[in-house]
Coordinates of C-alpha atoms in Angstrom, one line a residue:
X1 CA 0.0 0.0 0.0
X2 CA 1.6 3.3 -1.0
X3 CA 1.8 6.0 1.6
X4 CA 1.7 9.6 0.6
X5 CA 4.6 11.9 1.1
X6 CA 4.4 13.6 4.5
X7 CA 2.3 10.8 6.0
X8 CA 2.3 11.3 9.8
X9 CA 3.8 8.2 11.4
X10 CA 3.9 9.6 14.9
X11 CA 1.7 8.1 17.7
X12 CA 0.0 9.5 20.7
X13 CA 1.5 6.9 22.9
X14 CA -1.4 4.5 22.6
X15 CA -1.3 4.2 18.9
X16 CA -4.9 5.4 18.3
X17 CA -4.0 8.5 16.3
X18 CA -1.8 6.5 14.0
X19 CA -4.4 3.8 13.6
X20 CA -7.0 6.4 12.6
X21 CA -4.7 7.9 10.0
X22 CA -4.1 4.5 8.5
X23 CA -7.8 3.6 8.6
X24 CA -8.6 6.8 6.7
X25 CA -6.0 5.9 4.0
X26 CA -7.3 2.4 3.7
X27 CA -10.9 3.5 3.3
X28 CA -10.0 5.1 0.0
X29 CA -8.8 1.9 -1.6
X30 CA -10.8 -0.7 -3.6
X31 CA -12.9 -3.2 -1.5
X32 CA -10.7 -6.2 -2.4
X33 CA -7.5 -4.4 -1.5
X34 CA -9.1 -3.2 1.7
X35 CA -9.9 -6.8 2.7
X36 CA -6.3 -7.9 2.0
X37 CA -4.8 -5.1 4.0
X38 CA -7.2 -5.5 6.9
X39 CA -6.2 -9.2 7.0
X40 CA -2.6 -8.2 7.3
X41 CA -3.4 -5.6 10.0
X42 CA -5.4 -8.2 12.0
X43 CA -2.2 -10.4 12.0
X44 CA -0.2 -7.4 13.3
X45 CA -2.8 -6.8 15.9
X46 CA -2.4 -10.3 17.2
X47 CA 1.3 -9.5 17.9
X48 CA 0.6 -6.2 19.6
X49 CA 1.2 -7.3 23.1
X50 CA 4.1 -7.7 25.5
X51 CA 5.4 -10.9 23.9
X52 CA 5.2 -9.3 20.5
X53 CA 7.2 -6.3 21.6
X54 CA 9.8 -8.4 23.3
X55 CA 10.1 -10.6 20.2
X56 CA 10.4 -7.5 18.0
X57 CA 13.1 -6.1 20.2
X58 CA 15.1 -9.3 20.3
X59 CA 14.9 -10.0 16.6
X60 CA 15.8 -6.4 15.7
X61 CA 18.7 -6.5 18.0
X62 CA 19.9 -9.7 16.3
X63 CA 19.6 -8.0 12.9
X64 CA 20.9 -4.5 13.7
X65 CA 17.5 -2.9 13.1
X66 CA 17.0 0.2 15.1
X67 CA 13.7 0.7 17.0
X68 CA 14.8 3.9 18.8
X69 CA 12.3 6.6 18.4
X70 CA 9.3 4.4 17.7
X71 CA 6.4 4.8 20.1
X72 CA 4.9 1.5 21.2
X73 CA 4.5 -1.9 19.7
X74 CA 2.1 -0.8 17.0
X75 CA 4.7 1.6 15.6
X76 CA 7.4 -1.1 15.7
X77 CA 5.3 -3.7 13.9
X78 CA 4.1 -1.4 11.2
X79 CA 7.7 -0.3 10.5
X80 CA 8.8 -3.9 10.2
X81 CA 5.9 -4.8 8.0
X82 CA 6.8 -2.0 5.6
X83 CA 10.6 -1.8 5.8
X84 CA 11.5 -5.4 6.8
X85 CA 8.5 -7.7 5.9
X86 CA 10.4 -11.0 6.5
X87 CA 10.9 -9.9 10.1
X88 CA 7.2 -10.0 10.8
X89 CA 7.1 -13.8 10.3
X90 CA 10.1 -14.1 12.6
X91 CA 8.4 -11.9 15.2
X92 CA 5.3 -14.1 14.9
X93 CA 7.3 -17.3 15.3
X94 CA 9.3 -15.9 18.3
X95 CA 6.2 -14.7 20.0
X96 CA 4.6 -18.1 19.5
X97 CA 7.6 -19.8 21.1
X98 CA 7.5 -17.4 24.1
X99 CA 3.8 -18.0 24.6
X100 CA 4.3 -21.8 24.6
X101 CA 7.4 -21.9 26.8
X102 CA 6.6 -24.3 29.6
X103 CA 3.5 -25.6 27.8
X104 CA 2.5 -29.1 26.6
X105 CA 4.1 -28.9 23.2
X106 CA 7.4 -27.4 24.4
X107 CA 10.6 -28.9 25.8
X108 CA 14.0 -27.6 26.8
X109 CA 17.1 -29.8 26.8
X110 CA 20.3 -29.2 28.8
X111 CA 23.6 -30.2 27.3
X112 CA 26.6 -30.9 29.5
X113 CA 28.9 -27.9 29.7
X114 CA 31.8 -29.8 28.0
X115 CA 33.2 -26.8 26.1
X116 CA 32.8 -28.6 22.8
X117 CA 31.6 -26.2 20.0
X118 CA 28.3 -26.4 18.2
X119 CA 28.2 -26.2 14.4
X120 CA 25.1 -23.9 14.3
X121 CA 26.4 -22.1 11.2
X122 CA 27.1 -25.2 9.1
X123 CA 24.9 -25.5 6.0
X124 CA 25.5 -29.3 5.9
X125 CA 24.3 -29.6 9.5
X126 CA 21.2 -27.4 8.8
X127 CA 20.3 -29.4 5.7
X128 CA 20.7 -32.7 7.6
X129 CA 18.5 -31.5 10.5
X130 CA 15.8 -30.3 8.0
X131 CA 15.8 -33.7 6.3
X132 CA 15.4 -35.4 9.7
X133 CA 12.5 -33.1 10.6
X134 CA 10.7 -34.3 7.5
X135 CA 11.3 -37.9 8.6
X136 CA 10.2 -37.2 12.2
X137 CA 7.0 -35.6 10.9
X138 CA 6.3 -38.7 8.8
X139 CA 5.5 -36.7 5.7
X140 CA 6.2 -37.7 2.1
X141 CA 9.4 -36.5 0.6
X142 CA 7.6 -34.4 -2.1
X143 CA 6.2 -32.1 0.6
X144 CA 7.7 -28.6 0.3
X145 CA 9.8 -27.4 3.2
X146 CA 11.8 -24.4 4.2
X147 CA 13.9 -23.5 7.3
X148 CA 14.4 -19.9 8.4
X149 CA 17.5 -19.4 10.5
X150 CA 18.0 -16.2 12.4
X151 CA 19.4 -14.7 15.6
X152 CA 17.9 -12.8 18.4
X153 CA 19.5 -11.0 21.4
X154 CA 18.1 -11.6 24.8
X155 CA 18.9 -9.2 27.7
X156 CA 19.0 -10.4 31.3
X157 CA 16.4 -8.2 33.1
X158 CA 18.7 -7.8 36.1
X159 CA 22.2 -7.7 34.9
X160 CA 21.7 -6.3 31.4
X161 CA 23.9 -9.1 30.0
X162 CA 23.1 -9.9 26.4
X163 CA 22.9 -13.4 25.0
X164 CA 22.8 -14.4 21.4
X165 CA 20.1 -17.1 20.6
X166 CA 20.1 -18.9 17.3
X167 CA 16.6 -19.8 16.1
X168 CA 15.2 -22.0 13.4
X169 CA 11.6 -22.1 12.2
X170 CA 10.9 -25.1 10.0
X171 CA 7.9 -24.6 7.7
X172 CA 6.5 -27.8 6.1
X173 CA 3.7 -28.3 3.7
X174 CA 1.1 -30.2 5.6
X175 CA -2.0 -32.1 4.3
X176 CA -4.5 -29.9 2.5
X177 CA -7.9 -29.1 4.0
X178 CA -11.2 -28.7 2.1
X179 CA -13.1 -25.4 2.9
X180 CA -16.1 -23.6 1.5
X181 CA -15.3 -20.3 -0.3
X182 CA -16.8 -18.0 -2.8
X183 CA -15.3 -18.7 -6.2
X184 CA -14.8 -16.5 -9.3
X185 CA -18.5 -16.8 -10.2
X186 CA -19.6 -15.5 -6.8
X187 CA -21.0 -18.9 -5.9
X188 CA -19.9 -21.2 -3.1
X189 CA -17.3 -23.7 -4.1
X190 CA -15.3 -26.2 -2.1
X191 CA -11.7 -25.4 -2.4
X192 CA -8.5 -27.1 -1.2
X193 CA -6.4 -24.9 1.1
X194 CA -2.8 -26.0 1.6
X195 CA -1.7 -25.8 5.2
X196 CA 1.7 -25.1 6.6
X197 CA 3.0 -26.7 9.8
X198 CA 5.7 -25.1 12.0
X199 CA 8.4 -26.5 14.2
X200 CA 10.5 -24.0 16.2
X201 CA 13.8 -24.4 17.9
X202 CA 15.9 -21.9 19.9
X203 CA 19.6 -22.6 20.7
X204 CA 21.5 -20.9 23.5
X205 CA 25.1 -22.0 22.9
X206 CA 26.4 -20.2 26.0
X207 CA 24.1 -22.0 28.4
X208 CA 24.1 -25.1 26.3
X209 CA 20.3 -25.2 26.1
X210 CA 18.0 -26.1 23.2
X211 CA 14.3 -25.4 23.3
X212 CA 12.0 -27.2 20.9
X213 CA 8.3 -26.4 20.2
X214 CA 6.6 -29.1 18.2
X215 CA 3.5 -31.2 18.5
X216 CA 3.6 -34.9 19.0
X217 CA 4.6 -35.3 22.6
X218 CA 7.8 -35.8 24.5
X219 CA 8.9 -38.8 22.4
X220 CA 8.8 -36.7 19.2
X221 CA 10.8 -33.8 20.8
X222 CA 13.3 -36.3 22.0
X223 CA 13.8 -37.3 18.3
X224 CA 14.3 -33.7 17.4
X225 CA 17.0 -33.1 20.0
X226 CA 18.7 -36.4 19.1
X227 CA 18.9 -35.1 15.5
X228 CA 20.2 -31.7 16.8
X229 CA 22.9 -33.4 18.7
X230 CA 23.8 -35.6 15.8
X231 CA 24.2 -32.7 13.3
X232 CA 25.2 -29.7 15.5
X233 CA 26.9 -31.2 18.5
X234 CA 28.3 -34.6 17.5
X235 CA 31.1 -34.6 20.1
X236 CA 28.7 -34.0 23.1
X237 CA 26.8 -36.5 25.2
X238 CA 23.1 -37.0 24.6
X239 CA 21.3 -34.0 26.2
X240 CA 18.6 -34.3 28.9
X241 CA 15.3 -32.5 29.2
X242 CA 15.0 -29.8 31.8
X243 CA 11.9 -27.7 32.6
X244 CA 12.4 -24.0 31.8
X245 CA 10.5 -22.2 34.6
X246 CA 11.1 -18.9 36.3
X247 CA 13.2 -19.4 39.5
X248 CA 12.3 -17.6 42.7
X249 CA 15.7 -16.8 44.3
X250 CA 14.1 -14.4 46.9
X251 CA 13.4 -17.5 48.9
X252 CA 17.2 -17.9 49.4
X253 CA 17.8 -14.4 50.7
X254 CA 17.6 -15.9 54.2
X255 CA 18.6 -19.3 55.7
X256 CA 16.0 -21.9 54.8
X257 CA 14.7 -25.1 56.4
X258 CA 14.5 -27.4 53.4
X259 CA 11.5 -29.6 54.3
X260 CA 12.1 -33.2 53.5
X261 CA 10.3 -36.5 54.1
X262 CA 11.7 -39.8 55.3
X263 CA 10.8 -41.3 52.0
X264 CA 13.1 -38.8 50.2
X265 CA 16.2 -40.5 51.7
X266 CA 17.9 -37.1 52.0
X267 CA 20.8 -36.7 54.5
X268 CA 21.0 -33.0 54.3
X269 CA 20.6 -30.0 51.9
X270 CA 22.9 -27.1 51.6
X271 CA 23.2 -23.9 49.6
X272 CA 26.8 -24.1 48.4
X273 CA 27.0 -20.8 46.4
X274 CA 25.2 -17.6 45.7
X275 CA 25.7 -15.2 42.8
X276 CA 25.0 -11.5 43.1
X277 CA 24.9 -8.5 40.7
X278 CA 25.4 -4.9 41.8
X279 CA 23.5 -2.0 40.4
X280 CA 26.9 -0.5 39.9
X281 CA 27.8 -3.2 37.5
X282 CA 29.8 -5.6 39.6
X283 CA 29.4 -9.4 40.0
X284 CA 30.4 -11.6 42.9
X285 CA 30.0 -15.3 43.8
X286 CA 30.1 -16.5 47.4
X287 CA 30.9 -20.2 47.8
X288 CA 30.7 -22.3 50.9
X289 CA 34.1 -23.5 52.2
X290 CA 34.6 -26.0 55.0
X291 CA 32.3 -28.0 57.2
X292 CA 30.5 -26.8 60.3
X293 CA 29.4 -23.4 58.9
X294 CA 26.7 -22.6 56.4
X295 CA 27.2 -20.0 53.6
X296 CA 24.8 -17.7 55.5
X297 CA 26.8 -17.9 58.7
X298 CA 30.0 -17.1 56.7
X299 CA 28.4 -14.1 55.1
X300 CA 27.2 -12.8 58.4
X301 CA 30.5 -13.4 60.2
X302 CA 32.7 -12.0 57.4
X303 CA 30.6 -9.1 56.1
X304 CA 27.9 -8.4 58.7
X305 CA 25.7 -5.4 57.6
X306 CA 27.8 -5.2 54.4
X307 CA 26.7 -8.6 53.2
X308 CA 25.1 -8.5 49.8
X309 CA 22.1 -10.2 51.5
X310 CA 21.6 -7.2 53.6
X311 CA 23.1 -4.3 51.7
X312 CA 21.0 -2.4 49.2
X313 CA 22.0 -2.4 45.5
X314 CA 22.7 -6.1 45.3
X315 CA 20.5 -8.6 43.3
X316 CA 20.7 -12.3 43.6
X317 CA 21.1 -13.8 40.2
X318 CA 22.1 -17.5 40.9
X319 CA 22.4 -20.2 43.5
X320 CA 23.7 -23.7 43.7
X321 CA 22.1 -26.3 45.9
X322 CA 23.6 -29.6 46.9
X323 CA 21.3 -32.4 47.9
X324 CA 23.1 -35.2 49.7
X325 CA 21.3 -38.5 49.4
X326 CA 22.0 -41.1 52.1
X327 CA 23.5 -44.5 51.3
X328 CA 21.1 -47.3 50.7
X329 CA 21.6 -51.1 50.4
X330 CA 21.9 -50.9 46.7
X331 CA 23.3 -47.4 46.3
X332 CA 26.2 -45.4 47.7
X333 CA 25.8 -42.0 49.3
X334 CA 25.8 -39.4 46.5
X335 CA 25.1 -35.8 45.8
X336 CA 22.6 -34.1 43.4
X337 CA 23.7 -30.6 42.4
X338 CA 21.3 -28.1 40.8
X339 CA 22.1 -24.5 39.8
X340 CA 19.4 -21.9 39.5
X341 CA 19.9 -18.7 37.5
X342 CA 17.6 -15.8 36.7
X343 CA 15.3 -15.6 35.1
X344 CA 14.5 -19.2 34.2
X345 CA 17.6 -21.4 34.0
X346 CA 17.7 -24.6 36.0
X347 CA 20.6 -26.9 35.3
X348 CA 20.6 -30.6 36.3
X349 CA 22.6 -32.2 33.5
X350 CA 23.7 -35.8 33.0
X351 CA 21.3 -37.2 35.6
X352 CA 18.7 -39.9 35.3
X353 CA 15.1 -39.0 34.5
X354 CA 14.2 -40.3 37.9
X355 CA 16.7 -38.0 39.6
X356 CA 15.6 -35.0 37.6
X357 CA 11.9 -35.5 38.4
X358 CA 12.9 -36.0 42.1
X359 CA 14.9 -32.8 42.2
X360 CA 12.3 -30.6 40.4
X361 CA 9.7 -31.9 42.8
X362 CA 11.8 -30.8 45.7
X363 CA 12.4 -27.3 44.1
X364 CA 8.6 -26.9 43.9
X365 CA 8.2 -28.0 47.5
X366 CA 10.8 -25.4 48.6
X367 CA 9.2 -22.6 46.6
X368 CA 12.2 -22.1 44.3
X369 CA 10.2 -22.5 41.1
X370 CA 7.3 -20.5 39.9
X371 CA 4.0 -22.4 39.3
X372 CA 4.0 -24.7 36.3
X373 CA 2.7 -23.0 33.1
X374 CA -0.2 -25.1 31.8
X375 CA -0.6 -24.3 28.1
X376 CA -2.7 -26.6 26.0
X377 CA -1.8 -24.8 22.8
X378 CA -0.7 -26.8 19.8
X379 CA 1.9 -25.9 17.2
X380 CA 0.0 -23.7 14.8
X381 CA -1.2 -24.8 11.4
X382 CA -1.5 -21.7 9.4
X383 CA -2.7 -20.8 5.9

């Protein structure tokens, strides 16, 4: 749609003035063109929320697109639709992944931090992964497919630290559906509408985490991550699934009594390290050393009122908890270690599924994890 010279792109802060200006311009167009444009605007409207704005910011940061000076999410989306139309599909895919995080069709997998590089930029690895996706979806080879790879920049809300995330949205031609529509002769006809199925992945190479959003249940997502490991991280051990839920570190600002039950078989629980970030830009990690004194006792003895637990300007960003399991007849005494980091990283790599479920149950009991996000949404099938 052509915009006249001098069109006023400014907003009143709520977007209503800009919307009215655009509506007036659209009303002068032919009816069919109005319908097409309104359909596109409806799509943009579906993205005009907090998730949509966050997605736009992350994608623009990853593609060196400046949003400075734009007033609100409507301005940002309209600018992208006009100047960078491909980015709207990426914003839509990213917002969809954010809304499904923690839901039924989403899984996150934690690789061991073995220091071995990932081949995320390899064309051969990307093509191999795409071919595997078609096989996992159990679709005929003739079905069209396309993978859109792009980067986003996520910013830690407390520390301001930026992390580069590599994304892939795999679009696959799904089975056609029959729908009623008005044909060229203005009579109802039954037409075949070709559908597109999406599979989304997000790769955090720094934290060694891969998120997968795809329908089909846990078994299918296990197949996707096995393919990811085969093509992009062939030197690393098979990753394990780990829930991605917001952590509640405020619980650890004071000494805790970690409630256990006899059936847990837990000998003791200890906080072995705490990470802090200062509003002045400094980081510090306090680790427990020696027996007979907790980390909290050490902080009080060593720093008193200047402890980051008591002094203003310090924010807790991470904690490591050691769960010592008592020896049993068929098992030696051992320790399960879990690290929590803001806003939603929980690492428990290279443990059995039974151990992982056991530890996450304890974290819920100790109020260290936000309530589980119950999302019944499916991976979208779109026109």
